[in-house]
mmCIF file of N, CA and C and ligand atoms in Angstrom:
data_model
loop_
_atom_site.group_PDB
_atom_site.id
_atom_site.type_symbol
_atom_site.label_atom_id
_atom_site.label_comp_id
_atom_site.label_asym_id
_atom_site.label_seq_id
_atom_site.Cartn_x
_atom_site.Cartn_y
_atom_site.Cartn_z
ATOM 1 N N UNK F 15 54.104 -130.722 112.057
ATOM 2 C CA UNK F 15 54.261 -129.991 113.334
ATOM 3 C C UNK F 15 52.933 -130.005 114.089
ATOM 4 N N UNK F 16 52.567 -130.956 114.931
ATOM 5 C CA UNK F 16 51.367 -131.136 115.531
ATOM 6 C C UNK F 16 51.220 -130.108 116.442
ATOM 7 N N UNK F 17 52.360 -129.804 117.231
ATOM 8 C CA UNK F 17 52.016 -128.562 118.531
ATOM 9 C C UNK F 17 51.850 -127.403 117.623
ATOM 10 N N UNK F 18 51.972 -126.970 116.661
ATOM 11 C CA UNK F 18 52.299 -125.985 116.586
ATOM 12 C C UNK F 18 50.811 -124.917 116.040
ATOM 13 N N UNK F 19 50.592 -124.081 117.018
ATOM 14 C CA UNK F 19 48.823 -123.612 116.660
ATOM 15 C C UNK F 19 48.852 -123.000 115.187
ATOM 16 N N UNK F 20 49.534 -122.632 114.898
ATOM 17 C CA UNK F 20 49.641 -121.589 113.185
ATOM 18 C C UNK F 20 49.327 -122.883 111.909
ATOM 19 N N UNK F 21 49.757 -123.834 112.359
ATOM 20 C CA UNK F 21 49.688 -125.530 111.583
ATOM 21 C C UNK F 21 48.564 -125.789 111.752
ATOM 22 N N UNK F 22 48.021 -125.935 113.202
ATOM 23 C CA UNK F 22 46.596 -126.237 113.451
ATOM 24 C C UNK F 22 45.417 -124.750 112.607
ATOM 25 N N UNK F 23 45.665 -123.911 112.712
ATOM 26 C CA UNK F 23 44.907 -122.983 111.772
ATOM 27 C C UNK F 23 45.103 -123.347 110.800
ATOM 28 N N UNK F 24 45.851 -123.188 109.967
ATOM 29 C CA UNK F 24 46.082 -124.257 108.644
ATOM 30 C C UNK F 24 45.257 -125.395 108.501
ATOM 31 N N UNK F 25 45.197 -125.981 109.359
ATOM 32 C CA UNK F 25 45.171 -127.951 109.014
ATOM 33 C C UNK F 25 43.010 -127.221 109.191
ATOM 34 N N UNK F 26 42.674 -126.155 110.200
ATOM 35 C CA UNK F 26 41.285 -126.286 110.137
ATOM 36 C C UNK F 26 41.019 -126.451 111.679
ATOM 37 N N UNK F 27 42.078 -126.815 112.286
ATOM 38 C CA UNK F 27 41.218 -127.345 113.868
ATOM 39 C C UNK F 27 41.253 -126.039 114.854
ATOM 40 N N UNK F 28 42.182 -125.164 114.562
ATOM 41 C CA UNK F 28 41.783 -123.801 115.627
ATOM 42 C C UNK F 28 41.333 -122.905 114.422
ATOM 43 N N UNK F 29 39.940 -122.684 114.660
ATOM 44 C CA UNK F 29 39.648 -121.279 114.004
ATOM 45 C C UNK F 29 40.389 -120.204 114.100
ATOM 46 N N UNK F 30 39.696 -119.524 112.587
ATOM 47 C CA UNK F 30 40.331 -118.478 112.522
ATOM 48 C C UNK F 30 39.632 -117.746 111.619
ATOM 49 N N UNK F 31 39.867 -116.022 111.706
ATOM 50 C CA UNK F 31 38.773 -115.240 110.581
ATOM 51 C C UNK F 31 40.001 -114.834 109.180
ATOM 52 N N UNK F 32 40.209 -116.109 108.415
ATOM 53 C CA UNK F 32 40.874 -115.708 107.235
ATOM 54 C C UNK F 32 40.377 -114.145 106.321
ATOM 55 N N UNK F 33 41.734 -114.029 105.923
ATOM 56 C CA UNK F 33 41.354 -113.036 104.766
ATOM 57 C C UNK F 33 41.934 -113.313 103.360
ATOM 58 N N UNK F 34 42.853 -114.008 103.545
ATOM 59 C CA UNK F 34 43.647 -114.721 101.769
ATOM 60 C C UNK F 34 43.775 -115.977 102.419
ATOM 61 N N UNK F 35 43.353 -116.997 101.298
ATOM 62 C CA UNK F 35 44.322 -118.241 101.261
ATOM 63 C C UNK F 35 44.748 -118.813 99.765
ATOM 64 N N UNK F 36 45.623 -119.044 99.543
ATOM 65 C CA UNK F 36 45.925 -119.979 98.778
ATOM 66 C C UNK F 36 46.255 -121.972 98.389
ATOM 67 N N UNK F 37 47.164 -122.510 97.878
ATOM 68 C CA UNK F 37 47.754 -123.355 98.089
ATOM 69 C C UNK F 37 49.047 -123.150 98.349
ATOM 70 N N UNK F 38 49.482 -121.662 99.071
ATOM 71 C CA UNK F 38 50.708 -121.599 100.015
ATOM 72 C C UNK F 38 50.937 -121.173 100.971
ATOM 73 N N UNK F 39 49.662 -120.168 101.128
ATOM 74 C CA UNK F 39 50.051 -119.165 102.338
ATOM 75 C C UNK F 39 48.210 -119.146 102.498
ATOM 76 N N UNK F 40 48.249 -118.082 103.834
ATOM 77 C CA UNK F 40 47.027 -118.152 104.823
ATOM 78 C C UNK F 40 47.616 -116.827 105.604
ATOM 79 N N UNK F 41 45.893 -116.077 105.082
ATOM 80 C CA UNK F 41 46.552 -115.120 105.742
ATOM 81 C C UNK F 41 44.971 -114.835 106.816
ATOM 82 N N UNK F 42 45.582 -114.189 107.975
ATOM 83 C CA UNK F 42 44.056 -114.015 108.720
ATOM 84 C C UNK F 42 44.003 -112.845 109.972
ATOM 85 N N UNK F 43 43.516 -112.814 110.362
ATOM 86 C CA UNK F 43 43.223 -111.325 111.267
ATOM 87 C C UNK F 43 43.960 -112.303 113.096
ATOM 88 N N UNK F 44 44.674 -111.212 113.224
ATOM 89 C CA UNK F 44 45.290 -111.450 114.674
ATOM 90 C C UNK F 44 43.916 -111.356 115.639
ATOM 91 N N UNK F 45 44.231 -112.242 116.535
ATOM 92 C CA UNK F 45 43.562 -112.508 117.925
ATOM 93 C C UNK F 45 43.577 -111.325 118.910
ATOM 94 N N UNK F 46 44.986 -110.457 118.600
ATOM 95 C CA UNK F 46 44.472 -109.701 119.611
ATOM 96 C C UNK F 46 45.268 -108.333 118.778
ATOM 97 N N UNK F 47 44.161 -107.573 118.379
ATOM 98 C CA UNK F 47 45.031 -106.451 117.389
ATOM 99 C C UNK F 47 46.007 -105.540 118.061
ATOM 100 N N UNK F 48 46.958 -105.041 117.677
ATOM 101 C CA UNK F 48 47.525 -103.850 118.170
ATOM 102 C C UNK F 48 47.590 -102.947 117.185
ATOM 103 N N UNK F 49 46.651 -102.894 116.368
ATOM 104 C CA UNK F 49 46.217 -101.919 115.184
ATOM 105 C C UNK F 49 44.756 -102.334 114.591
ATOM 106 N N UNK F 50 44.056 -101.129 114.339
ATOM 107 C CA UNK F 50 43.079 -101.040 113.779
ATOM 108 C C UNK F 50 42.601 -102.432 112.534
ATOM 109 N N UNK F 51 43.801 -102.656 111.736
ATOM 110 C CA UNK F 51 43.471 -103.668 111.045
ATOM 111 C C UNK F 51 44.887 -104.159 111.508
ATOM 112 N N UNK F 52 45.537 -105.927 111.664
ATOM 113 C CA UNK F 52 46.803 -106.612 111.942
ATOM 114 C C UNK F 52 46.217 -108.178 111.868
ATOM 115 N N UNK F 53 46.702 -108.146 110.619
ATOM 116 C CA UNK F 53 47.068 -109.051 109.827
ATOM 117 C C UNK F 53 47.966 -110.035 109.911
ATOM 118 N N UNK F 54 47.801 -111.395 109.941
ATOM 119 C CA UNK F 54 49.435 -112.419 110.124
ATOM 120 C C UNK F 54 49.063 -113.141 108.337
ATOM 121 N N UNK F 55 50.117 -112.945 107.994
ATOM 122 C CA UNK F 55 50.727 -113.640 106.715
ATOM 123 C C UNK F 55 51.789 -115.129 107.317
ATOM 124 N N UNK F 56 51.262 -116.018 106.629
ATOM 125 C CA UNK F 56 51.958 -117.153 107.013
ATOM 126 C C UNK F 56 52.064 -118.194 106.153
ATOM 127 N N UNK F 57 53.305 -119.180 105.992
ATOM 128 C CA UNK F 57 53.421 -119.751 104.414
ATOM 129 C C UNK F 57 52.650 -121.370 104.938
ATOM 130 N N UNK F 58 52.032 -122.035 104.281
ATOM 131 C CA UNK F 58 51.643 -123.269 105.079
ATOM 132 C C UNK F 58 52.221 -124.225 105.006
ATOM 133 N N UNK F 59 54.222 -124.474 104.643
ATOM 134 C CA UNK F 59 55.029 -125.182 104.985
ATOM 135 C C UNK F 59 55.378 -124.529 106.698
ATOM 136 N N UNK F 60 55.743 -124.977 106.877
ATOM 137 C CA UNK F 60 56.507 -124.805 108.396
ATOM 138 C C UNK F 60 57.124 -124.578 108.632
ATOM 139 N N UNK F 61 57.988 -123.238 108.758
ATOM 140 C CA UNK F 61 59.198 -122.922 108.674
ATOM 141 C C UNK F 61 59.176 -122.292 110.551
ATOM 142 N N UNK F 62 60.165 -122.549 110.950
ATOM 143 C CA UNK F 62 59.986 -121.827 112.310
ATOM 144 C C UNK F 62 60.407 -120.409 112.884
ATOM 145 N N UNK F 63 61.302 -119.552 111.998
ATOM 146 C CA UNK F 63 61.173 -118.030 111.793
ATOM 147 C C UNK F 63 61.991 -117.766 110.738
ATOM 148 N N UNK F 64 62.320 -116.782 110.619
ATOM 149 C CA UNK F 64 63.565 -115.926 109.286
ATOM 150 C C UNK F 64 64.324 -116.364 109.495
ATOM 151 N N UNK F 65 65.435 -116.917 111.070
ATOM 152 C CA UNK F 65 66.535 -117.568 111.126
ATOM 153 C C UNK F 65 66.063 -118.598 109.960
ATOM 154 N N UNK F 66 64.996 -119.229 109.415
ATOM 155 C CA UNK F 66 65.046 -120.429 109.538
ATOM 156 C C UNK F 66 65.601 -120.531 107.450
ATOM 157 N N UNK F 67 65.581 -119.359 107.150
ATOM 158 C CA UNK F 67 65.317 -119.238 105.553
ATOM 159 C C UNK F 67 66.624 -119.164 104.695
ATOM 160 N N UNK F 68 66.726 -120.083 104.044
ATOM 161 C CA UNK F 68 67.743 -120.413 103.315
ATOM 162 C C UNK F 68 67.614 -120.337 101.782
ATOM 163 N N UNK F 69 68.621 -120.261 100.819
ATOM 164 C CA UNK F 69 68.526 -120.192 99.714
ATOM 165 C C UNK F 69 67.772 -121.380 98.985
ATOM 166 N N UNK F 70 67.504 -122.311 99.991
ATOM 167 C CA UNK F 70 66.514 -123.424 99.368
ATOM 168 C C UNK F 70 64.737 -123.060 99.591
ATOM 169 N N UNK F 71 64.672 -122.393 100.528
ATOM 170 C CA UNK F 71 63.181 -121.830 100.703
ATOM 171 C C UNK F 71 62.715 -120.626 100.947
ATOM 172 N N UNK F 72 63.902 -119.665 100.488
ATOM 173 C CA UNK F 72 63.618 -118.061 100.311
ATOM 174 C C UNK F 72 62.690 -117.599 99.277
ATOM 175 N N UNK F 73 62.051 -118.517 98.334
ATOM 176 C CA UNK F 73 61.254 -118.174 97.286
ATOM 177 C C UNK F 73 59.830 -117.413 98.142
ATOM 178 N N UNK F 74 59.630 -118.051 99.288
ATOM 179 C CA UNK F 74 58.255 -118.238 99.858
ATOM 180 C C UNK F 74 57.710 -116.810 100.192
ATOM 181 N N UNK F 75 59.300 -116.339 101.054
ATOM 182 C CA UNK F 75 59.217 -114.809 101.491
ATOM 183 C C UNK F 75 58.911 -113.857 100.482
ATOM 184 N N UNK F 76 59.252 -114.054 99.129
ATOM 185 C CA UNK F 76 58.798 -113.308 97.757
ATOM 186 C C UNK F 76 57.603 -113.564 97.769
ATOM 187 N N UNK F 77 57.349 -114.835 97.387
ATOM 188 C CA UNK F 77 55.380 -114.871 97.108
ATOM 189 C C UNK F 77 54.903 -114.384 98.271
ATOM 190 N N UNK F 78 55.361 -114.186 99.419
ATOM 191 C CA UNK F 78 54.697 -113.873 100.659
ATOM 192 C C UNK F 78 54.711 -112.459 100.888
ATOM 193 N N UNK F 79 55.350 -111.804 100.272
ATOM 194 C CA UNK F 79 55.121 -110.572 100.216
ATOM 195 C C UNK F 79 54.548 -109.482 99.068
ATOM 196 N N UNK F 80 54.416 -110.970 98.050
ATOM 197 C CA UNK F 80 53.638 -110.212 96.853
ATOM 198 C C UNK F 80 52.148 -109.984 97.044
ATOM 199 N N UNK F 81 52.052 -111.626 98.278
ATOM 200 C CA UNK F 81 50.538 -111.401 98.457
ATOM 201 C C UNK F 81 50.339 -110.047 99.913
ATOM 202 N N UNK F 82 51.184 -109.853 100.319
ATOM 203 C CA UNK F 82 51.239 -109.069 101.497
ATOM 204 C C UNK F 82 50.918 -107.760 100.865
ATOM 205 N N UNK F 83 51.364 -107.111 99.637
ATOM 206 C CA UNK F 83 50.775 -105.788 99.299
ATOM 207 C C UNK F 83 49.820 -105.957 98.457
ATOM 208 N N UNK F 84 49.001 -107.167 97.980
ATOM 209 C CA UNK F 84 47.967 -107.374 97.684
ATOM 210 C C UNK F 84 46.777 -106.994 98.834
ATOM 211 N N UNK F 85 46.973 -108.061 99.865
ATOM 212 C CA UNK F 85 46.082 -107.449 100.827
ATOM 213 C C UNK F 85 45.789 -106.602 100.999
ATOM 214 N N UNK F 86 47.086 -105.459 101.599
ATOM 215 C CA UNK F 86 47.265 -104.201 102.572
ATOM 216 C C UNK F 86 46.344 -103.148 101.200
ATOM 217 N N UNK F 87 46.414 -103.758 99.959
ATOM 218 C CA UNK F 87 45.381 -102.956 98.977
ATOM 219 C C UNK F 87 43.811 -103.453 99.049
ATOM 220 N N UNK F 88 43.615 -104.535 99.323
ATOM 221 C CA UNK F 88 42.384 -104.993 99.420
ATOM 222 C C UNK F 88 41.936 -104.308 100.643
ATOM 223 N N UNK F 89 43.096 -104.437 101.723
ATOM 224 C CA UNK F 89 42.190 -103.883 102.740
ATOM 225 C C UNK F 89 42.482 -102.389 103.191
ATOM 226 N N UNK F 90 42.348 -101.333 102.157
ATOM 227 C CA UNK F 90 42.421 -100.071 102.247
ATOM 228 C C UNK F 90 43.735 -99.338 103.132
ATOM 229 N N UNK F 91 44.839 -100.169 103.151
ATOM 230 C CA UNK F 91 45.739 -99.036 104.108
ATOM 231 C C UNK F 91 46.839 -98.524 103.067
ATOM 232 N N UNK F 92 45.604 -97.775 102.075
ATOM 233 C CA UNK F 92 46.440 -96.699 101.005
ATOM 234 C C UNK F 92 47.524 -95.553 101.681
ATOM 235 N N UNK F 93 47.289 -95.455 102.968
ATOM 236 C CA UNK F 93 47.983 -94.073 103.806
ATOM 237 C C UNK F 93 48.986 -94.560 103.816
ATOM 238 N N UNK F 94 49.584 -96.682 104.424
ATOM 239 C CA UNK F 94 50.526 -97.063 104.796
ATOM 240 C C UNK F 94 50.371 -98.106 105.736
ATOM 241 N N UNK F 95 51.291 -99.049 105.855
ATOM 242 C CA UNK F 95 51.139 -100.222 106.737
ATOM 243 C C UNK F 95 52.652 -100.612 107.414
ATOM 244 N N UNK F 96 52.828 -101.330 108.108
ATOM 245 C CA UNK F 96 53.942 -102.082 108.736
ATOM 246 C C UNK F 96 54.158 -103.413 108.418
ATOM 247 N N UNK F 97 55.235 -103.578 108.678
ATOM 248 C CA UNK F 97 55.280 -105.408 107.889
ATOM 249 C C UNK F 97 56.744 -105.785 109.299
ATOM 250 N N UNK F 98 56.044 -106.726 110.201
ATOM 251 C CA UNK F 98 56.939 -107.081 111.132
ATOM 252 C C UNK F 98 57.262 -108.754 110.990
ATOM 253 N N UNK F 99 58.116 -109.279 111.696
ATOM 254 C CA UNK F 99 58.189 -110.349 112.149
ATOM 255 C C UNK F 99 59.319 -110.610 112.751
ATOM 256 N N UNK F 100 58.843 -111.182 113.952
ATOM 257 C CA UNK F 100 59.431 -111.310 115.301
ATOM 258 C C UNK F 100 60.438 -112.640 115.035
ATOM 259 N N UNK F 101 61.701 -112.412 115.550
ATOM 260 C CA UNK F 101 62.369 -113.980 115.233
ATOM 261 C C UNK F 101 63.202 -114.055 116.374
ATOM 262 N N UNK F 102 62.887 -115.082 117.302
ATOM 263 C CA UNK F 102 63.459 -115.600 118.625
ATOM 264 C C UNK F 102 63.190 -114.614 119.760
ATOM 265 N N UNK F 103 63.859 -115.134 120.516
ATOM 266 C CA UNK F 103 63.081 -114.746 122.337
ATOM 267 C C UNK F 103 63.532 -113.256 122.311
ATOM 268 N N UNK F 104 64.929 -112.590 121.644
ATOM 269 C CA UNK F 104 64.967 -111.391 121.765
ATOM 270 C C UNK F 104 63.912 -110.359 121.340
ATOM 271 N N UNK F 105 63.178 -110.997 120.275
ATOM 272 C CA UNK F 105 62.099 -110.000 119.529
ATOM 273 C C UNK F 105 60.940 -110.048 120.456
ATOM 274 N N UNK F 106 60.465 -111.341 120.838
ATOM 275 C CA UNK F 106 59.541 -111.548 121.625
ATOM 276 C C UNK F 106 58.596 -112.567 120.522
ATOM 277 N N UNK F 107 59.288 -113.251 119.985
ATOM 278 C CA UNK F 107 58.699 -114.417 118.936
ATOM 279 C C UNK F 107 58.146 -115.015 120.169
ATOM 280 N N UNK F 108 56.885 -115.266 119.669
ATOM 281 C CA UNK F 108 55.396 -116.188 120.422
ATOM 282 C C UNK F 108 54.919 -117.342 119.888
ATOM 283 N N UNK F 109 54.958 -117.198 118.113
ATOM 284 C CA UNK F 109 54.182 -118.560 117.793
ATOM 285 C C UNK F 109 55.613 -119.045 117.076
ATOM 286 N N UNK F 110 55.829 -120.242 116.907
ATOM 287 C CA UNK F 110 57.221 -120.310 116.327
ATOM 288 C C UNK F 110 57.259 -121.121 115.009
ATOM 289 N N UNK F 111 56.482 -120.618 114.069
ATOM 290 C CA UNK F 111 56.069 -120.785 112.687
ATOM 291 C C UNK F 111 55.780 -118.977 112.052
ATOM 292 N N UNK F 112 56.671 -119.229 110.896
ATOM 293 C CA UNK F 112 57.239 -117.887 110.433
ATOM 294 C C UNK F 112 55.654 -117.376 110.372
ATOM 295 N N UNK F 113 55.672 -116.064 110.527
ATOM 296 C CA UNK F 113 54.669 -115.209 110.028
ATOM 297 C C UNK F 113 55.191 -113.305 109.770
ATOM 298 N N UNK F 114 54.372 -112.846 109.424
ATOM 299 C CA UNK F 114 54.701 -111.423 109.288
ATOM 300 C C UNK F 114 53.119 -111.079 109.397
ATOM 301 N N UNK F 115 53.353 -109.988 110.298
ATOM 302 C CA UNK F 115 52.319 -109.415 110.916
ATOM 303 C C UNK F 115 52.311 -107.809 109.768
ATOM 304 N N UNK F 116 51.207 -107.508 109.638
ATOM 305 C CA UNK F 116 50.540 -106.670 108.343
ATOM 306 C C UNK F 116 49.899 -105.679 109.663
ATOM 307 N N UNK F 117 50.617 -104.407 109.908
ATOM 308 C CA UNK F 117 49.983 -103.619 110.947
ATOM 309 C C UNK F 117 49.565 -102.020 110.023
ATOM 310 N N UNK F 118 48.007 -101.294 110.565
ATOM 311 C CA UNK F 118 48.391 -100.712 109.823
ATOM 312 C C UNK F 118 46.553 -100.030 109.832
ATOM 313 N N UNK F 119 45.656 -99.036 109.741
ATOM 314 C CA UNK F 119 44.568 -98.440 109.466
ATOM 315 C C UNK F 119 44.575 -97.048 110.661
ATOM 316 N N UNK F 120 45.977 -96.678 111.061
ATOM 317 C CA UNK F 120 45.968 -95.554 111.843
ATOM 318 C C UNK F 120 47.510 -95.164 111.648
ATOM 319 N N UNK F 121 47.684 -93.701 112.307
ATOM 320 C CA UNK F 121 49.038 -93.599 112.276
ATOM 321 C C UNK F 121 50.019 -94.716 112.974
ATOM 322 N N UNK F 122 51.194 -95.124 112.576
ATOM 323 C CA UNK F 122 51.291 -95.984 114.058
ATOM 324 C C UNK F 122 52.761 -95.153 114.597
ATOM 325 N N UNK F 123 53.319 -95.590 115.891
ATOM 326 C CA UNK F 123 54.048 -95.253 116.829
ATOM 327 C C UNK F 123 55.464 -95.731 116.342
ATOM 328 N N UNK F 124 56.298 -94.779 116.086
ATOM 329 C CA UNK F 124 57.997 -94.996 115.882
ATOM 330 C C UNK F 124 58.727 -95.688 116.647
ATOM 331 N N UNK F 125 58.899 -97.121 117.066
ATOM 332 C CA UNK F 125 59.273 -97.817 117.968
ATOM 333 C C UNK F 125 60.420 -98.625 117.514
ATOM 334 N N UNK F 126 61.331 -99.185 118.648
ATOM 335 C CA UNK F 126 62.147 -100.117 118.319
ATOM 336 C C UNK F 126 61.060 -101.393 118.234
ATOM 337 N N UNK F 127 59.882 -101.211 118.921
ATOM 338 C CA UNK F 127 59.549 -102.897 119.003
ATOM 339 C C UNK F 127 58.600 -103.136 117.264
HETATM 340 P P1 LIG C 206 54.680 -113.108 117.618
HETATM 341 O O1 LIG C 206 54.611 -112.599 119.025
HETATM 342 O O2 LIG C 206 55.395 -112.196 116.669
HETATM 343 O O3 LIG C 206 55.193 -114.544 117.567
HETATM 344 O O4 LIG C 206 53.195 -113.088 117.090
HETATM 345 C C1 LIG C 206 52.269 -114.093 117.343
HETATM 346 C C2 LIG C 206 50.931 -113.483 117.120
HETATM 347 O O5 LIG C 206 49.981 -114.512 116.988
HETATM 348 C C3 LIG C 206 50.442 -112.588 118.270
HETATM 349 O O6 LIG C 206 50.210 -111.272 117.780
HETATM 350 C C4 LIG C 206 49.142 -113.275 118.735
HETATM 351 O O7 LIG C 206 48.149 -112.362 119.101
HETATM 352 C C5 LIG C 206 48.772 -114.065 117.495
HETATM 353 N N1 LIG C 206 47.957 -115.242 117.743
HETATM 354 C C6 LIG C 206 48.180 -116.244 118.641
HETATM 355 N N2 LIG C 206 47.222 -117.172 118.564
HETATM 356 C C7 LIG C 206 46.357 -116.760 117.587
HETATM 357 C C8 LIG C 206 45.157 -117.298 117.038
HETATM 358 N N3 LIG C 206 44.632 -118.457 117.458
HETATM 359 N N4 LIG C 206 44.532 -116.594 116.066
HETATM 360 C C9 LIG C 206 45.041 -115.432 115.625
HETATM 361 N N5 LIG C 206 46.183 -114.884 116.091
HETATM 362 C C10 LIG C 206 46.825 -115.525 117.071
HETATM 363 ZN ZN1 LIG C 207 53.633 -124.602 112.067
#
Protein backbone atom coordinates (compact mmCIF):
# COMPACT_ATOMS: atom_id res chain seq x y z
CA UNK A 1 0.00 0.00 0.00
CA UNK A 2 2.23 2.84 -1.20
CA UNK A 3 -0.39 5.80 -0.54
CA UNK A 4 -1.13 4.81 2.46
CA UNK A 5 0.75 7.21 5.37
CA UNK A 6 0.29 4.53 8.45
CA UNK A 7 2.47 2.01 5.81
CA UNK A 8 4.79 4.80 5.19
CA UNK A 9 5.33 5.16 9.16
CA UNK A 10 5.89 1.63 9.19
CA UNK A 11 8.15 1.27 6.12
CA UNK A 12 10.34 4.52 8.06
CA UNK A 13 9.67 7.34 5.49
CA UNK A 14 7.09 9.59 7.55
CA UNK A 15 8.31 9.99 11.00
CA UNK A 16 6.99 9.27 13.88
CA UNK A 17 7.52 9.34 17.93
CA UNK A 18 7.01 5.43 18.48
CA UNK A 19 6.24 3.95 21.75
CA UNK A 20 5.99 -0.12 21.06
CA UNK A 21 7.12 -1.90 18.12
CA UNK A 22 7.31 -5.24 17.34
CA UNK A 23 7.46 -7.67 14.30
CA UNK A 24 3.59 -6.93 14.13
CA UNK A 25 2.35 -3.96 15.32
CA UNK A 26 3.66 -0.18 15.86
CA UNK A 27 2.45 1.71 18.15
CA UNK A 28 3.13 5.68 18.40
CA UNK A 29 1.85 8.99 19.76
CA UNK A 30 -0.93 10.82 17.55
CA UNK A 31 -0.05 14.02 15.64
CA UNK A 32 -2.57 15.83 17.02
CA UNK A 33 -3.75 14.69 20.64
CA UNK A 34 -7.23 14.94 21.83
CA UNK A 35 -6.01 13.64 25.18
CA UNK A 36 -3.30 14.20 27.40
CA UNK A 37 -1.62 10.97 26.30
CA UNK A 38 -3.43 9.28 22.50
CA UNK A 39 -1.92 6.67 21.32
CA UNK A 40 -2.55 4.81 17.69
CA UNK A 41 -2.02 1.00 17.85
CA UNK A 42 -1.62 -0.37 14.40
CA UNK A 43 -0.90 -3.99 12.98
CA UNK A 44 1.92 -3.65 10.16
CA UNK A 45 -0.07 -5.88 7.67
CA UNK A 46 -2.57 -3.62 6.05
CA UNK A 47 -5.74 -4.09 6.81
CA UNK A 48 -8.04 -1.11 5.88
CA UNK A 49 -10.53 -0.97 9.03
CA UNK A 50 -12.66 -3.55 11.31
CA UNK A 51 -15.03 -3.89 8.29
CA UNK A 52 -12.03 -5.37 6.97
CA UNK A 53 -11.50 -8.46 9.72
CA UNK A 54 -12.32 -11.81 9.09
CA UNK A 55 -11.93 -15.10 10.70
CA UNK A 56 -8.72 -15.41 8.65
CA UNK A 57 -7.03 -12.26 10.29
CA UNK A 58 -8.91 -11.68 13.55
CA UNK A 59 -5.91 -13.12 15.46
CA UNK A 60 -4.17 -9.59 15.04
CA UNK A 61 -7.00 -7.67 16.96
CA UNK A 62 -6.10 -10.13 20.04
CA UNK A 63 -2.34 -9.54 19.92
CA UNK A 64 -3.33 -5.96 19.34
CA UNK A 65 -4.98 -5.55 22.23
CA UNK A 66 -2.81 -7.55 24.46
CA UNK A 67 -0.20 -5.12 23.55
CA UNK A 68 -2.77 -2.22 23.97
CA UNK A 69 -3.10 -2.86 27.88
CA UNK A 70 0.46 -3.36 28.01
CA UNK A 71 1.08 0.12 27.02
CA UNK A 72 -1.88 1.98 28.68
CA UNK A 73 0.31 0.24 31.87
CA UNK A 74 3.58 1.41 30.74
CA UNK A 75 2.20 4.59 30.23
CA UNK A 76 0.51 5.20 33.63
CA UNK A 77 -3.33 5.51 32.78
CA UNK A 78 -3.95 3.29 35.99
CA UNK A 79 -7.28 5.68 36.54
CA UNK A 80 -8.44 4.42 32.87
CA UNK A 81 -8.20 4.81 29.14
CA UNK A 82 -10.39 4.61 25.90
CA UNK A 83 -9.80 2.29 23.10
CA UNK A 84 -11.51 3.72 19.77
CA UNK A 85 -11.47 3.01 16.19
CA UNK A 86 -13.10 4.76 13.61
CA UNK A 87 -14.39 2.54 10.59
CA UNK A 88 -15.69 4.37 7.38
CA UNK A 89 -16.92 7.89 6.53
CA UNK A 90 -19.79 7.53 9.13
CA UNK A 91 -17.26 7.42 12.10
CA UNK A 92 -15.10 9.91 10.51
CA UNK A 93 -12.29 7.21 9.52
CA UNK A 94 -9.21 9.47 8.22
CA UNK A 95 -6.32 7.14 7.72
CA UNK A 96 -7.65 3.98 6.08
CA UNK A 97 -5.32 1.35 7.64
CA UNK A 98 -6.84 -0.21 10.81
CA UNK A 99 -5.71 1.45 13.96
CA UNK A 100 -7.15 1.94 17.51
CA UNK A 101 -6.53 5.01 19.11
CA UNK A 102 -5.41 4.52 23.09
CA UNK A 103 -7.09 7.85 24.65
CA UNK A 104 -6.66 8.52 28.06
CA UNK A 105 -4.31 10.69 31.17
CA UNK A 106 -7.50 12.87 32.17
CA UNK A 107 -11.08 12.37 32.82
CA UNK A 108 -12.51 12.09 29.38
CA UNK A 109 -16.03 13.33 28.01
CA UNK A 110 -19.16 10.76 27.60
CA UNK A 111 -19.68 11.07 23.92
CA UNK A 112 -21.21 9.33 21.04
CA UNK A 113 -18.03 10.29 19.06
P1 LIG B 1 -9.05 8.38 12.30
O1 LIG B 1 -9.67 9.74 12.11
O2 LIG B 1 -9.75 7.53 13.32
O3 LIG B 1 -8.85 7.67 10.97
O4 LIG B 1 -7.64 8.65 12.95
C1 LIG B 1 -6.51 8.99 12.23
C2 LIG B 1 -5.57 9.61 13.21
O5 LIG B 1 -4.29 9.64 12.65
C3 LIG B 1 -5.92 11.06 13.58
O6 LIG B 1 -6.14 11.16 14.98
C4 LIG B 1 -4.67 11.86 13.13
O7 LIG B 1 -4.35 12.90 14.01
C5 LIG B 1 -3.62 10.76 13.12
N1 LIG B 1 -2.50 11.00 12.22
C6 LIG B 1 -2.54 11.35 10.91
N2 LIG B 1 -1.31 11.46 10.41
C7 LIG B 1 -0.45 11.17 11.43
C8 LIG B 1 0.97 11.12 11.54
N3 LIG B 1 1.78 11.37 10.51
N4 LIG B 1 1.50 10.81 12.75
C9 LIG B 1 0.71 10.55 13.80
N5 LIG B 1 -0.64 10.56 13.75
C10 LIG B 1 -1.21 10.89 12.59
ZN1 LIG C 1 -1.41 0.84 5.32
Amino acid sequence: MTDCIFCKIIAGEIPSTKVYEDERCLAFRDINPQAPTHILVIPKEHIASMAEITEKNSDIVAYLFERIAEIAKAEGLDDGFRVVSNCGDHAGQTVHHLHFHILGGQPLALTMA
